[in-house]
Structure formats: structure tokens, C-alpha cells
PDB file of C-alpha atoms in Angstrom:
ATOM      1  CA  MET P1044     -91.145 164.109  43.228  1.00 53.00           C
ATOM      2  CA  GLU P1045     -93.751 164.534  42.358  1.00 71.00           C
ATOM      3  CA  ILE P1046     -95.560 162.966  39.209  1.00 76.00           C
ATOM      4  CA  THR P1047     -98.120 164.547  36.963  1.00 78.00           C
ATOM      5  CA  PRO P1048    -101.767 163.025  36.124  1.00 79.00           C
ATOM      6  CA  ILE P1049    -100.223 163.184  32.466  1.00 85.00           C
ATOM      7  CA  GLU P1050     -97.336 161.474  33.356  1.00 79.00           C
ATOM      8  CA  ILE P1051     -98.876 158.499  34.917  1.00 77.00           C
ATOM      9  CA  ARG P1052    -101.400 158.310  32.028  1.00 79.00           C
ATOM     10  CA  ASN P1053     -98.373 158.029  29.557  1.00 83.00           C
ATOM     11  CA  TYR P1054     -96.787 155.127  31.389  1.00 76.00           C
ATOM     12  CA  LYS P1055     -95.653 153.050  29.037  1.00 74.00           C
ATOM     13  CA  PHE P1056     -95.195 149.682  30.478  1.00 71.00           C
ATOM     14  CA  ARG P1057     -91.722 147.500  29.504  1.00 69.00           C
ATOM     15  CA  LYS P1058     -93.472 144.165  27.595  1.00 70.00           C
ATOM     16  CA  GLN P1059     -92.570 140.519  28.608  1.00 67.00           C
ATOM     17  CA  LEU P1060     -92.947 137.745  26.322  1.00 65.00           C
ATOM     18  CA  PHE P1061     -95.058 135.361  28.231  1.00 69.00           C
ATOM     19  CA  ASN P1062     -96.948 135.753  31.576  1.00 70.00           C
ATOM     20  CA  GLY P1063     -97.031 139.638  30.800  1.00 73.00           C
ATOM     21  CA  LEU P1064     -99.609 142.198  32.518  1.00 75.00           C
ATOM     22  CA  ASP P1065    -102.259 142.560  30.985  1.00 74.00           C
ATOM     23  CA  GLU P1066    -101.968 145.549  28.950  1.00 76.00           C
ATOM     24  CA  ASP P1067    -105.530 147.012  29.221  1.00 80.00           C
ATOM     25  CA  HIS P1068    -105.916 146.764  32.263  1.00 78.00           C
ATOM     26  CA  VAL P1069    -102.417 148.250  33.696  1.00 78.00           C
ATOM     27  CA  MET P1070    -103.225 151.526  30.982  1.00 82.00           C
ATOM     28  CA  SER P1071    -107.271 151.300  33.306  1.00 82.00           C
ATOM     29  CA  PHE P1072    -106.246 151.743  36.805  1.00 80.00           C
ATOM     30  CA  LEU P1073    -102.905 153.913  35.324  1.00 82.00           C
ATOM     31  CA  GLN P1074    -106.448 156.097  34.652  1.00 87.00           C
ATOM     32  CA  GLN P1075    -108.359 155.877  37.687  1.00 84.00           C
ATOM     33  CA  ILE P1076    -104.847 156.602  39.395  1.00 84.00           C
ATOM     34  CA  ALA P1077    -104.304 159.890  37.467  1.00 86.00           C
ATOM     35  CA  ASP P1078    -108.104 160.549  37.537  1.00 87.00           C
ATOM     36  CA  GLU P1079    -107.933 160.672  41.707  1.00 85.00           C
ATOM     37  CA  VAL P1080    -104.272 162.693  41.474  1.00 86.00           C
ATOM     38  CA  ALA P1081    -105.924 165.023  38.479  1.00 89.00           C
ATOM     39  CA  ASP P1082    -108.759 165.621  41.513  1.00 90.00           C
ATOM     40  CA  LEU P1083    -106.172 165.973  44.667  1.00 89.00           C
ATOM     41  CA  SER P1084    -104.955 168.219  43.026  1.00 90.00           C
ATOM     42  CA  ALA P1085    -108.088 170.273  41.256  1.00 93.00           C
ATOM     43  CA  LYS P1086    -108.730 170.556  45.484  1.00 93.00           C
ATOM     44  CA  ASN P1087    -105.757 171.042  46.919  1.00 94.00           C
ATOM     45  CA  ASN P1088    -105.488 174.295  44.842  1.00 95.00           C
ATOM     46  CA  ALA P1089    -108.567 175.569  45.664  1.00 96.00           C
ATOM     47  CA  MET P1090    -108.229 175.308  48.622  1.00 95.00           C
ATOM     48  CA  ALA P1091    -105.044 177.574  48.763  1.00 95.00           C
ATOM     49  CA  THR P1092    -107.590 180.171  46.121  1.00 96.00           C
ATOM     50  CA  LYS P1093    -109.306 179.713  49.516  1.00 96.00           C
ATOM     51  CA  ILE P1094    -107.300 180.913  52.402  1.00 94.00           C
ATOM     52  CA  LYS P1095    -105.599 183.717  50.046  1.00 94.00           C
ATOM     53  CA  GLU P1096    -109.057 185.207  49.828  1.00 95.00           C
ATOM     54  CA  LEU P1097    -109.371 184.929  53.082  1.00 94.00           C
ATOM     55  CA  THR P1098    -106.144 186.142  54.435  1.00 93.00           C
ATOM     56  CA  GLY P1099    -107.197 189.258  52.039  1.00 93.00           C
ATOM     57  CA  GLN P1100    -110.393 190.113  53.504  1.00 94.00           C
ATOM     58  CA  VAL P1101    -108.877 189.972  56.497  1.00 91.00           C
ATOM     59  CA  GLY P1102    -106.255 192.523  55.458  1.00 91.00           C
ATOM     60  CA  HIS P1103    -109.200 194.232  53.827  1.00 92.00           C
ATOM     61  CA  TYR P1104    -111.053 195.050  57.555  1.00 90.00           C
ATOM     62  CA  LYS P1105    -107.624 196.114  58.585  1.00 90.00           C
ATOM     63  CA  LYS P1106    -106.942 198.768  56.842  1.00 92.00           C
ATOM     64  CA  ILE P1107    -111.202 199.667  57.680  1.00 92.00           C
ATOM     65  CA  GLU P1108    -110.020 199.717  61.184  1.00 89.00           C
ATOM     66  CA  HIS P1109    -107.346 202.032  60.554  1.00 91.00           C
ATOM     67  CA  THR P1110    -108.851 204.055  58.113  1.00 92.00           C
ATOM     68  CA  MET P1111    -111.687 204.585  60.973  1.00 88.00           C
ATOM     69  CA  ASN P1112    -109.463 205.318  63.730  1.00 88.00           C
ATOM     70  CA  GLU P1113    -107.483 207.710  61.726  1.00 89.00           C
ATOM     71  CA  THR P1114    -110.677 209.361  60.814  1.00 88.00           C
ATOM     72  CA  LEU P1115    -111.818 209.391  64.217  1.00 75.00           C
ATOM     73  CA  MET P1116    -108.370 210.725  65.959  1.00 78.00           C
ATOM     74  CA  THR P1117    -108.932 213.694  63.021  1.00 82.00           C
ATOM     75  CA  ALA P1118    -112.675 214.436  63.775  1.00 73.00           C
ATOM     76  CA  GLN P1119    -111.379 215.149  67.431  1.00 70.00           C
ATOM     77  CA  ARG P1120    -108.087 217.641  66.945  1.00 72.00           C
ATOM     78  CA  ALA P1121    -111.236 220.108  64.647  1.00 74.00           C
ATOM     79  CA  THR P1122    -113.476 219.777  67.256  1.00 75.00           C
ATOM     80  CA  ASP P1123    -112.602 221.186  70.408  1.00 71.00           C
ATOM     81  CA  ASP P1124    -116.473 222.437  71.573  1.00 74.00           C
ATOM     82  CA  ALA P1125    -117.905 218.604  70.675  1.00 69.00           C
ATOM     83  CA  ARG P1126    -114.888 216.501  71.865  1.00 72.00           C
ATOM     84  CA  ALA P1127    -116.221 215.536  75.008  1.00 78.00           C
ATOM     85  CA  ASN P1128    -118.793 213.773  72.858  1.00 72.00           C
ATOM     86  CA  ALA P1129    -116.720 212.830  69.807  1.00 73.00           C
ATOM     87  CA  GLN P1130    -113.973 210.878  72.274  1.00 80.00           C
ATOM     88  CA  LYS P1131    -117.792 209.141  73.988  1.00 85.00           C
ATOM     89  CA  GLU P1132    -118.437 208.317  69.530  1.00 85.00           C
ATOM     90  CA  ALA P1133    -115.040 207.098  68.950  1.00 87.00           C
ATOM     91  CA  GLU P1134    -115.333 204.547  71.859  1.00 90.00           C
ATOM     92  CA  LEU P1135    -118.351 203.480  70.839  1.00 92.00           C
ATOM     93  CA  ILE P1136    -117.576 202.797  67.030  1.00 90.00           C
ATOM     94  CA  LEU P1137    -113.555 201.089  67.930  1.00 90.00           C
ATOM     95  CA  LYS P1138    -114.863 198.983  70.271  1.00 93.00           C
ATOM     96  CA  ASP P1139    -118.156 197.808  67.577  1.00 92.00           C
ATOM     97  CA  ALA P1140    -115.640 197.371  64.468  1.00 90.00           C
ATOM     98  CA  GLN P1141    -113.026 195.816  67.385  1.00 93.00           C
ATOM     99  CA  VAL P1142    -115.244 194.106  67.399  1.00 92.00           C
ATOM    100  CA  ARG P1143    -116.710 192.935  64.737  1.00 94.00           C
ATOM    101  CA  ALA P1144    -112.940 192.697  62.919  1.00 92.00           C
ATOM    102  CA  ASP P1145    -112.380 190.436  65.977  1.00 92.00           C
ATOM    103  CA  ARG P1146    -114.969 188.328  65.417  1.00 94.00           C
ATOM    104  CA  TYR P1147    -114.181 187.767  61.802  1.00 93.00           C
ATOM    105  CA  GLU P1148    -111.065 187.727  62.390  1.00 92.00           C
ATOM    106  CA  ASP P1149    -112.549 184.340  64.685  1.00 94.00           C
ATOM    107  CA  GLU P1150    -114.433 183.604  61.860  1.00 94.00           C
ATOM    108  CA  THR P1151    -110.986 183.728  59.377  1.00 93.00           C
ATOM    109  CA  ARG P1152    -109.220 182.307  61.529  1.00 93.00           C
ATOM    110  CA  SER P1153    -111.565 178.787  62.367  1.00 94.00           C
ATOM    111  CA  ARG P1154    -112.091 178.832  58.480  1.00 93.00           C
ATOM    112  CA  ILE P1155    -108.520 179.045  57.896  1.00 93.00           C
ATOM    113  CA  HIS P1156    -108.087 176.434  60.530  1.00 95.00           C
ATOM    114  CA  GLU P1157    -110.617 174.293  59.041  1.00 93.00           C
ATOM    115  CA  LEU P1158    -109.258 174.427  55.751  1.00 93.00           C
ATOM    116  CA  THR P1159    -105.875 173.575  56.941  1.00 95.00           C
ATOM    117  CA  GLY P1160    -107.012 170.598  58.546  1.00 94.00           C
ATOM    118  CA  GLU P1161    -108.103 169.472  54.929  1.00 94.00           C
ATOM    119  CA  ILE P1162    -105.065 170.689  53.033  1.00 94.00           C
ATOM    120  CA  ARG P1163    -103.935 168.007  55.560  1.00 96.00           C
ATOM    121  CA  SER P1164    -105.608 165.113  55.218  1.00 96.00           C
ATOM    122  CA  LEU P1165    -106.087 165.074  51.688  1.00 95.00           C
ATOM    123  CA  GLN P1166    -101.720 165.010  51.720  1.00 97.00           C
ATOM    124  CA  ALA P1167    -102.405 161.766  53.854  1.00 96.00           C
ATOM    125  CA  GLN P1168    -104.282 160.195  51.827  1.00 97.00           C
ATOM    126  CA  LYS P1169    -102.359 161.484  49.118  1.00 97.00           C
ATOM    127  CA  GLU P1170     -98.934 159.837  50.544  1.00 97.00           C
ATOM    128  CA  SER P1171    -101.514 156.739  51.430  1.00 97.00           C
ATOM    129  CA  PHE P1172    -102.726 156.606  48.193  1.00 96.00           C
ATOM    130  CA  LEU P1173     -99.274 156.810  46.589  1.00 97.00           C
ATOM    131  CA  ALA P1174     -97.665 154.122  49.068  1.00 97.00           C
ATOM    132  CA  ARG P1175    -100.629 151.342  48.374  1.00 98.00           C
ATOM    133  CA  PHE P1176     -99.758 151.765  44.249  1.00 96.00           C
ATOM    134  CA  ARG P1177     -95.388 151.931  45.152  1.00 97.00           C
ATOM    135  CA  ALA P1178     -96.242 148.923  47.475  1.00 97.00           C
ATOM    136  CA  MET P1179     -98.301 147.589  44.239  1.00 97.00           C
ATOM    137  CA  LEU P1180     -95.625 148.409  42.029  1.00 97.00           C
ATOM    138  CA  ARG P1181     -93.083 146.501  43.859  1.00 97.00           C
ATOM    139  CA  ASP P1182     -95.652 143.135  43.946  1.00 96.00           C
ATOM    140  CA  GLN P1183     -95.503 143.141  40.655  1.00 96.00           C
ATOM    141  CA  LEU P1184     -92.056 143.901  39.937  1.00 95.00           C
ATOM    142  CA  SER P1185     -91.171 140.632  42.794  1.00 95.00           C
ATOM    143  CA  TYR P1186     -93.728 138.937  40.961  1.00 94.00           C
ATOM    144  CA  LEU P1187     -92.130 139.361  37.762  1.00 94.00           C
ATOM    145  CA  ASP P1188     -88.734 138.914  38.825  1.00 92.00           C
ATOM    146  CA  VAL P1189     -89.937 135.223  39.763  1.00 92.00           C
ATOM    147  CA  MET P1190     -91.858 134.584  36.602  1.00 91.00           C
ATOM    148  CA  GLY P1191     -88.021 135.870  34.811  1.00 84.00           C
ATOM    149  CA  GLY P1192     -86.668 133.155  36.901  1.00 77.00           C
ATOM    150  CA  HIS P1193     -88.761 130.358  35.713  1.00 74.00           C
ATOM    151  CA  LEU P1194     -88.813 131.455  32.065  1.00 68.00           C
ATOM    152  CA  ASP P1195     -85.226 130.542  32.960  1.00 68.00           C
ATOM    153  CA  ASP P1196     -85.676 127.356  34.551  1.00 67.00           C
ATOM    154  CA  ASP P1197     -87.846 126.420  31.072  1.00 66.00           C
ATOM    155  CA  ASP P1198     -84.956 128.286  28.361  1.00 65.00           C
ATOM    156  CA  ALA P1199     -82.140 125.907  30.819  1.00 64.00           C
ATOM    157  CA  SER P1200     -84.549 122.145  30.890  1.00 66.00           C
ATOM    158  CA  HIS P1201     -84.798 122.798  26.847  1.00 63.00           C
ATOM    159  CA  ASP P1202     -80.751 123.542  26.969  1.00 63.00           C
ATOM    160  CA  ASP P1203     -80.142 120.325  28.484  1.00 62.00           C
ATOM    161  CA  GLU P1204     -81.877 118.146  26.347  1.00 61.00           C
TER     162      GLU P1204
END
């Protein structure tokens, strides 16, 4: 279940009669958590947008390559006299286009790999943060359970008097 920064900011803790949590401290901590989660979410969204943009650029260059191939084939059919020269020129243009397309594709793949690594790192940071937060909450709940037991013992000792 995903928890949003708004849910964290609006979460209300139950109040205890005695030895309760410092509400200002808890709310301050929740605000910090919400800010951190919001920041991670924004970074994740920015990276996803960048990946989409880079993927679109690769498609654009593939269309350019396809268009160039079609243009070269049409030129060969139209010019029988210049067939040999047109073929040589087409091969040079195609090789150049392929080199540029391959270079751009390699750069794009490298960038996608880098962004994917950053996303994984951010996800790992998020998971680590959530694990620490859950552990802190479990510790606090255990503390409250222990304190609740002490309150019950105090009530029982007052009843005996």
C-alpha cells in the first residue's frame, strides 16, 4: 500500500492519558517524512519523464533513418545513368546515418541505464526509509504497550489499598 505525503501530514495519533507521545515532536517528524517522500516522488516522476523523452528521440531518429533509406531507393530507380554514383553516395550516407544513429542509440541506452540505476537507488532509499520508519513505529508501539502495562499495574495497586 502506497502512502502519500498528504496522508502522512494528516495522520492523527491516538492520545494517551499519561506518558503519551509529544504531539509536536511526532508532527514535526511526520512533516519531515512527508517532505522526503514528496521529494523522492518528484525525482522519480522527473526521471520517468526523461526516459519517455529519450525513448521518443530514439524513435524520431529511427524514422529519419527509414526516410533516408526510402529516399535513396527512389533516387536509384529514377536515375539509371547515375546508378553507380548514386549507389556509392547512398552507401556513404547510410553508413554515416547508421553511425550517428548507433552512437545516439548507445548514448540513449547508456542514459536510460544510468536513469534506471538512479531510479533503483531512489527506490532502495525509499524502502530503507520505510523500513526504518516501520521499526521506529514498532518500537514506539512496544513502548506504549509497556507503559500501558505499568498504568494497569498502578491502577491495580491503588485498588488494593
